Short mmCIF file of C-alpha atoms and ligand atoms in Angstrom, two decimals:
data_model
loop_
_atom_site.label_atom_id
_atom_site.label_comp_id
_atom_site.label_asym_id
_atom_site.label_seq_id
_atom_site.Cartn_x
_atom_site.Cartn_y
_atom_site.Cartn_z
CA MET A 4 16.45 -17.01 13.04
CA PRO A 5 16.49 -20.38 14.87
CA ALA A 6 15.02 -23.44 13.18
CA THR A 7 11.28 -23.52 12.62
CA ARG A 8 9.62 -25.31 15.55
CA ARG A 9 7.17 -28.12 14.87
CA PHE A 10 4.22 -28.06 17.25
CA SER A 11 2.19 -31.21 17.65
CA GLN A 12 -1.54 -31.02 18.38
CA ASP A 13 -0.98 -31.15 22.15
CA GLN A 14 1.42 -28.18 22.03
CA ILE A 15 -1.09 -25.49 21.05
CA ASP A 16 -0.37 -23.46 24.19
CA ALA A 17 3.33 -23.25 23.26
CA ALA A 18 2.43 -22.16 19.73
CA ALA A 19 0.09 -19.52 21.19
CA ALA A 20 2.83 -18.24 23.48
CA LEU A 21 5.16 -17.86 20.51
CA LEU A 22 2.50 -15.83 18.68
CA ARG A 23 1.91 -13.65 21.74
CA ALA A 24 5.66 -13.01 21.86
CA GLY A 25 5.63 -11.63 18.31
CA GLY A 26 6.57 -14.85 16.48
CA LEU A 27 5.38 -16.11 13.11
CA VAL A 28 3.51 -19.41 13.42
CA ALA A 29 1.83 -21.26 10.56
CA PHE A 30 -1.35 -23.08 11.53
CA PRO A 31 -4.05 -25.17 9.85
CA THR A 32 -7.46 -23.82 9.02
CA GLU A 33 -10.10 -25.76 7.11
CA THR A 34 -9.24 -23.74 3.96
CA VAL A 35 -5.43 -23.50 3.80
CA TYR A 36 -2.57 -23.12 6.27
CA GLY A 37 -2.28 -19.54 7.44
CA LEU A 38 0.93 -17.75 8.37
CA GLY A 39 -0.10 -16.21 11.68
CA ALA A 40 1.13 -13.16 13.57
CA ASP A 41 -0.35 -11.13 16.45
CA ALA A 42 -2.59 -8.68 14.56
CA THR A 43 -2.09 -6.03 17.24
CA ASP A 44 1.71 -6.06 16.83
CA ASP A 45 3.04 -3.92 13.94
CA LEU A 46 6.45 -5.57 13.93
CA ALA A 47 5.07 -9.11 13.95
CA VAL A 48 2.75 -8.28 11.04
CA ALA A 49 5.60 -6.66 9.11
CA ARG A 50 7.55 -9.89 9.44
CA ILE A 51 4.74 -11.75 7.60
CA TYR A 52 5.52 -9.69 4.50
CA GLN A 53 9.22 -10.28 4.94
CA ALA A 54 8.83 -14.05 5.32
CA LYS A 55 6.50 -14.32 2.31
CA GLY A 56 8.55 -11.93 0.19
CA ARG A 57 5.33 -10.09 -0.60
CA PRO A 58 6.03 -7.15 -2.92
CA SER A 59 3.18 -4.97 -1.67
CA PHE A 60 1.16 -4.46 1.49
CA ASN A 61 -2.13 -6.08 0.60
CA PRO A 62 -4.47 -5.99 3.55
CA LEU A 63 -4.64 -9.22 5.57
CA ILE A 64 -7.43 -11.25 7.13
CA ALA A 65 -7.71 -11.03 10.92
CA HIS A 66 -8.76 -14.36 12.47
CA VAL A 67 -10.77 -14.56 15.69
CA PRO A 68 -12.36 -17.50 17.54
CA ASP A 69 -15.95 -16.21 17.53
CA VAL A 70 -18.31 -13.48 16.38
CA ALA A 71 -18.18 -11.71 19.75
CA LYS A 72 -14.47 -11.06 19.23
CA ALA A 73 -15.15 -10.01 15.63
CA ARG A 74 -17.64 -7.38 16.86
CA GLU A 75 -14.83 -5.79 18.90
CA ILE A 76 -13.00 -5.07 15.63
CA ALA A 77 -15.68 -4.26 13.03
CA VAL A 78 -19.14 -2.75 12.78
CA PHE A 79 -21.72 -5.45 12.03
CA SER A 80 -24.77 -4.59 9.93
CA PRO A 81 -27.81 -6.90 10.07
CA GLU A 82 -26.57 -8.53 6.84
CA ALA A 83 -23.15 -9.13 8.36
CA GLU A 84 -24.78 -10.67 11.42
CA ALA A 85 -26.86 -12.96 9.22
CA LEU A 86 -23.82 -14.12 7.23
CA ALA A 87 -21.79 -14.68 10.40
CA ALA A 88 -24.61 -16.68 11.95
CA ALA A 89 -24.95 -18.81 8.82
CA PHE A 90 -21.29 -19.46 7.94
CA TRP A 91 -19.08 -18.90 11.00
CA PRO A 92 -17.09 -20.75 12.00
CA GLY A 93 -16.21 -21.52 8.39
CA ALA A 94 -14.69 -20.59 5.05
CA LEU A 95 -16.18 -17.11 4.77
CA THR A 96 -14.30 -13.82 5.20
CA LEU A 97 -16.28 -10.61 5.70
CA VAL A 98 -14.88 -7.18 4.84
CA LEU A 99 -16.57 -4.75 7.21
CA PRO A 100 -16.16 -1.17 8.46
CA LEU A 101 -13.33 -0.98 10.99
CA ARG A 102 -14.32 0.21 14.46
CA THR A 103 -12.48 3.36 15.44
CA ASP A 104 -11.53 1.76 18.77
CA ALA A 105 -10.33 -1.53 17.25
CA GLN A 106 -7.06 -2.87 18.60
CA ILE A 107 -5.44 -3.81 15.31
CA SER A 108 -2.24 -2.95 13.46
CA LYS A 109 -2.65 -0.57 10.53
CA LEU A 110 -0.45 -2.97 8.60
CA VAL A 111 -3.27 -5.54 8.76
CA THR A 112 -5.79 -3.17 7.18
CA ALA A 113 -3.17 -1.45 4.99
CA GLY A 114 -4.42 1.78 6.49
CA LEU A 115 -7.98 1.26 5.18
CA ASP A 116 -11.17 1.95 7.10
CA THR A 117 -12.38 -1.61 6.47
CA VAL A 118 -11.11 -4.89 7.86
CA ALA A 119 -11.32 -8.50 6.66
CA LEU A 120 -12.46 -10.90 9.41
CA ARG A 121 -12.78 -14.64 9.58
CA VAL A 122 -13.74 -17.20 12.23
CA PRO A 123 -12.18 -20.48 11.08
CA GLN A 124 -13.74 -23.80 11.98
CA HIS A 125 -10.67 -26.05 12.17
CA PRO A 126 -10.43 -27.30 15.79
CA LEU A 127 -6.69 -26.51 16.03
CA ALA A 128 -7.25 -23.01 14.67
CA GLN A 129 -10.06 -22.58 17.19
CA GLN A 130 -7.86 -23.73 20.09
CA LEU A 131 -4.97 -21.58 18.95
CA LEU A 132 -7.03 -18.39 18.54
CA SER A 133 -8.66 -18.85 21.93
CA ALA A 134 -5.28 -19.38 23.57
CA VAL A 135 -3.70 -16.33 21.88
CA GLY A 136 -6.54 -14.09 23.05
CA ARG A 137 -5.78 -11.53 20.34
CA PRO A 138 -6.74 -11.36 16.65
CA VAL A 139 -4.28 -13.25 14.46
CA ALA A 140 -3.41 -11.89 11.01
CA ALA A 141 -2.81 -14.68 8.53
CA PRO A 142 -2.35 -14.83 4.78
CA SER A 143 -1.77 -18.22 3.22
CA ALA A 144 1.51 -19.70 4.50
CA ASN A 145 3.42 -19.75 1.23
CA PRO A 146 6.09 -17.58 -0.33
CA SER A 147 4.51 -14.86 -2.46
CA GLY A 148 3.57 -16.10 -5.93
CA ARG A 149 3.56 -19.80 -4.99
CA ILE A 150 0.53 -21.96 -4.52
CA SER A 151 -1.32 -22.05 -1.23
CA PRO A 152 -0.32 -24.74 1.31
CA THR A 153 -2.84 -27.32 2.37
CA ALA A 154 -0.49 -29.52 4.43
CA PRO A 155 2.43 -28.91 6.81
CA ASP A 156 4.87 -30.23 4.19
CA HIS A 157 3.83 -27.48 1.78
CA VAL A 158 4.40 -24.87 4.47
CA LEU A 159 7.86 -26.20 5.31
CA ALA A 160 8.83 -26.60 1.64
CA GLY A 161 8.41 -22.87 1.19
CA LEU A 162 9.08 -21.35 4.58
CA ASP A 163 11.23 -23.71 6.70
CA GLY A 164 13.81 -21.57 8.46
CA ALA A 165 11.97 -18.35 7.54
CA ILE A 166 9.22 -18.66 10.18
CA ASP A 167 9.27 -19.45 13.90
CA GLY A 168 6.88 -22.37 14.02
CA VAL A 169 4.25 -24.52 12.38
CA VAL A 170 1.35 -26.38 13.97
CA LEU A 171 1.25 -29.88 12.49
CA GLY A 172 -2.44 -30.38 11.77
CA GLY A 173 -2.57 -32.63 8.74
CA ALA A 174 -4.30 -31.78 5.50
CA CYS A 175 -6.83 -28.93 5.19
CA PRO A 176 -10.33 -30.23 4.53
CA VAL A 177 -11.46 -27.36 2.27
CA GLY A 178 -8.14 -26.71 0.60
CA LEU A 179 -9.30 -23.56 -1.11
CA GLU A 180 -9.16 -20.09 0.40
CA SER A 181 -12.20 -18.56 2.00
CA THR A 182 -14.87 -16.74 0.04
CA ILE A 183 -14.50 -13.00 0.63
CA VAL A 184 -17.63 -10.85 0.77
CA GLY A 185 -17.51 -7.10 1.14
CA LEU A 186 -20.35 -5.33 2.94
CA ALA A 187 -19.19 -1.78 2.92
CA PRO A 188 -21.95 -1.28 2.09
CA ALA A 189 -23.33 -3.32 -0.86
CA PRO A 190 -22.82 -7.10 -0.67
CA THR A 191 -19.99 -7.76 -3.11
CA LEU A 192 -18.13 -10.93 -3.99
CA LEU A 193 -14.46 -9.96 -3.64
CA ARG A 194 -13.07 -13.48 -4.03
CA PRO A 195 -14.83 -16.76 -4.72
CA GLY A 196 -13.74 -19.49 -2.34
CA GLY A 197 -14.71 -22.22 0.08
CA VAL A 198 -18.35 -21.14 0.54
CA ALA A 199 -20.46 -21.20 -2.61
CA THR A 200 -21.81 -17.87 -3.83
CA GLY A 201 -25.35 -19.24 -4.14
CA ASP A 202 -25.40 -20.27 -0.47
CA ILE A 203 -24.43 -16.73 0.52
CA GLU A 204 -27.06 -15.15 -1.73
CA GLU A 205 -29.70 -17.38 -0.19
CA VAL A 206 -28.91 -15.98 3.26
CA ILE A 207 -28.92 -12.30 2.29
CA GLY A 208 -31.83 -12.69 -0.13
CA ILE A 209 -30.21 -10.78 -3.00
CA GLY A 210 -27.52 -11.40 -5.60
CA LEU A 211 -23.93 -10.52 -4.80
CA SER A 212 -22.50 -7.90 -7.09
CA THR A 213 -19.09 -8.62 -8.53
CA PRO A 214 -16.51 -5.90 -8.35
CA GLY A 215 -16.29 -3.67 -11.41
CA ALA A 216 -13.09 -3.39 -13.38
CA GLU A 217 -11.87 -0.75 -10.96
CA ILE A 218 -11.64 -3.24 -8.10
CA THR A 219 -10.82 -6.56 -9.76
CA ALA A 220 -7.67 -6.63 -7.65
CA PRO A 221 -9.19 -5.80 -4.25
CA GLY A 222 -5.88 -5.89 -2.45
CA GLN A 223 -4.27 -3.58 -4.92
CA LEU A 224 -6.90 -0.90 -5.15
CA ALA A 225 -8.20 -1.25 -1.62
CA SER A 226 -4.72 -0.81 -0.23
CA HIS A 227 -4.35 2.53 -1.99
CA TYR A 228 -3.54 4.76 0.92
CA ALA A 229 -3.58 8.44 0.15
CA PRO A 230 -2.83 11.04 2.79
CA GLY A 231 -4.67 14.34 2.54
CA ALA A 232 -1.48 16.32 1.88
CA PRO A 233 0.85 15.78 -1.09
CA LEU A 234 3.72 13.37 -0.55
CA ARG A 235 7.19 13.63 -2.10
CA MET A 236 9.52 10.62 -2.17
CA ASN A 237 13.32 10.32 -2.19
CA ALA A 238 13.72 13.62 -0.36
CA THR A 239 17.16 13.86 1.24
CA GLU A 240 15.88 16.77 3.35
CA PRO A 241 12.58 18.63 3.86
CA ARG A 242 11.83 21.92 2.14
CA ALA A 243 10.33 24.84 4.06
CA GLY A 244 6.85 23.95 5.30
CA GLU A 245 7.20 20.19 4.80
CA VAL A 246 7.09 17.54 7.51
CA TYR A 247 9.76 14.89 7.08
CA LEU A 248 9.43 11.13 7.32
CA GLY A 249 12.95 9.91 7.96
CA PHE A 250 14.69 6.61 7.39
CA GLY A 251 18.08 5.97 8.94
CA PRO A 252 20.08 8.41 11.08
CA GLY A 253 19.39 12.15 10.97
CA ALA A 254 16.79 14.71 11.98
CA ALA A 255 13.17 13.97 11.04
CA THR A 256 9.64 14.80 12.17
CA VAL A 257 9.16 11.07 12.66
CA ASN A 258 11.50 8.27 11.63
CA LEU A 259 10.56 4.94 10.05
CA SER A 260 13.70 3.40 11.51
CA PRO A 261 16.61 5.45 12.85
CA SER A 262 18.87 2.41 12.44
CA GLY A 263 17.75 1.82 8.86
CA ASP A 264 15.98 -1.49 9.58
CA LEU A 265 13.43 -2.23 6.84
CA VAL A 266 11.31 -4.56 8.99
CA GLU A 267 10.96 -1.87 11.64
CA ALA A 268 10.23 0.67 8.88
CA ALA A 269 7.46 -1.49 7.44
CA ALA A 270 5.92 -1.87 10.87
CA ASN A 271 5.91 1.89 11.36
CA LEU A 272 4.86 2.96 7.87
CA PHE A 273 1.08 3.33 8.09
CA GLY A 274 1.11 4.63 11.66
CA HIS A 275 3.70 7.29 10.86
CA LEU A 276 1.92 8.38 7.68
CA HIS A 277 -1.25 8.84 9.67
CA LYS A 278 0.60 10.88 12.27
CA LEU A 279 2.13 13.16 9.63
CA ASP A 280 -1.15 13.42 7.75
CA GLN A 281 -2.80 14.79 10.87
CA MET A 282 -0.24 17.61 10.94
CA GLY A 283 -1.73 18.84 7.65
CA ALA A 284 1.54 19.84 5.93
CA PRO A 285 3.07 18.39 2.74
CA ILE A 286 5.08 15.25 3.49
CA ALA A 287 8.64 14.64 2.33
CA VAL A 288 9.96 11.10 2.65
CA ALA A 289 13.60 10.05 2.90
CA PRO A 290 14.94 7.59 0.31
CA VAL A 291 14.19 3.98 1.23
CA PRO A 292 16.30 1.28 -0.45
CA GLU A 293 14.48 -0.92 -2.96
CA THR A 294 15.74 -4.11 -1.29
CA GLY A 295 13.84 -6.65 0.84
CA LEU A 296 10.80 -5.05 2.45
CA GLY A 297 11.91 -1.73 0.94
CA GLN A 298 10.19 -2.81 -2.27
CA ALA A 299 6.84 -3.08 -0.50
CA ILE A 300 7.42 0.15 1.42
CA ASN A 301 8.21 2.04 -1.78
CA ASP A 302 5.21 0.47 -3.51
CA ARG A 303 2.96 1.89 -0.80
CA LEU A 304 4.72 5.25 -0.85
CA ARG A 305 4.37 5.49 -4.64
CA ARG A 306 0.63 4.90 -4.31
CA ALA A 307 0.44 7.57 -1.65
CA ALA A 308 2.46 9.98 -3.83
CA ALA A 309 0.50 9.32 -7.02
CA PRO A 310 -1.64 12.16 -8.40
CA ARG A 311 -5.13 12.01 -6.88
CA THR A 312 -7.94 10.97 -9.19
O1 TXA B 426 -8.81 -19.03 3.52
C1 TXA B 426 -8.26 -17.94 3.67
O2 TXA B 426 -8.86 -16.87 3.48
C2 TXA B 426 -6.78 -17.95 4.09
C3 TXA B 426 -6.74 -18.53 5.51
C4 TXA B 426 -5.36 -18.54 6.10
O3 TXA B 426 -7.62 -17.83 6.35
N1 TXA B 426 -6.22 -16.64 4.06
C5 TXA B 426 -5.99 -15.96 2.89
O4 TXA B 426 -5.37 -14.73 3.05
O5 TXA B 426 -6.26 -16.40 1.79
P1 TXA B 426 -4.73 -13.89 1.85
O6 TXA B 426 -3.92 -12.82 2.49
O7 TXA B 426 -4.03 -14.77 0.89
O8 TXA B 426 -5.95 -13.22 1.14
C6 TXA B 426 -6.63 -12.15 1.75
C7 TXA B 426 -7.41 -11.35 0.72
C8 TXA B 426 -6.52 -10.52 -0.17
O9 TXA B 426 -6.88 -10.67 -1.51
C9 TXA B 426 -6.81 -9.11 0.29
O10 TXA B 426 -6.67 -8.19 -0.72
C10 TXA B 426 -8.24 -9.22 0.79
O11 TXA B 426 -8.27 -10.47 1.42
N2 TXA B 426 -8.57 -8.21 1.79
C11 TXA B 426 -8.16 -8.14 3.06
N3 TXA B 426 -8.63 -7.04 3.68
C12 TXA B 426 -9.37 -6.39 2.76
C13 TXA B 426 -10.12 -5.18 2.77
N4 TXA B 426 -10.19 -4.41 3.84
N5 TXA B 426 -10.76 -4.84 1.62
C14 TXA B 426 -10.69 -5.62 0.52
N6 TXA B 426 -9.99 -6.76 0.44
C15 TXA B 426 -9.34 -7.14 1.54
MG1 MG B 427 -2.67 -16.27 -0.70
#
């Protein structure tokens, strides 16, 4: 990959063009710097995981410039509308039911039927999102397991050379990730963050429940994608009656990547599993190497293969 481009504040249109072309561009929000990718582009979103070295496909937050754009992606209850009116733009993320007609990569939602949405307030984030004209998926712009970046230097310390660009926007005023509230359906605090819990409770008029032990790691459990039919991993060929999810050259019902490219495979994973699931037959999956993004792919496949509870 060519060197990471530095975009000054008057080069937002160039940064937006890079995002629209499938690039990875870090940008400031009032909470932390996000590592952005076109949320409608499977391959671009897959590259986020590659650049961060993320071991599993946690669902990502989709960023949009205003609530009207958010309503194109998720179903808004009256409570969701009230929270959006009170805190957007700002440091609040809402997890809402995904619209069936939403234009969004399944890699953003990790195949779930909910989606995390945020309208950031930072003026450069606002300009960038408006210029991109598509939702932008963005986790914090740091390598997995490192602390979140609140200045361009932090972003470059971790990801210089691994991403296509960074918008130089100075320090983040909030410096702490957004508060995440789930509303599918009961108001639940999924992650404390930049907006105080009490302020949120005041708007909805009731206390937020905190997730029980079973969902203390929202990304982990929420990303548990289970097809209706049983799934068998490390299958070098299908047995009678099975559909076959291939990887690398050879015959398959559908192939994650005929050339054996793990980034392409990650981009295709959730879409292909859905396709096979709709065929209703047991699913056999070709071996996928445990290297690079293969680790995350196998993590997701193991969850899908695990005995149903
Ligand atoms: O302030 C922020 O929120 C920053 C800036 C860049 O916007 N972003 C951020 O993203 O912190 P990330 O990926 O580090 O955290 C997103 C969290 C994860 O814990 C993920 O599990 C959760 O959001 N999440 C996303 N979609 C979800 C869903 N459908 N259900 C439950 N949790 C979800
Ligand atoms: Mg993070």
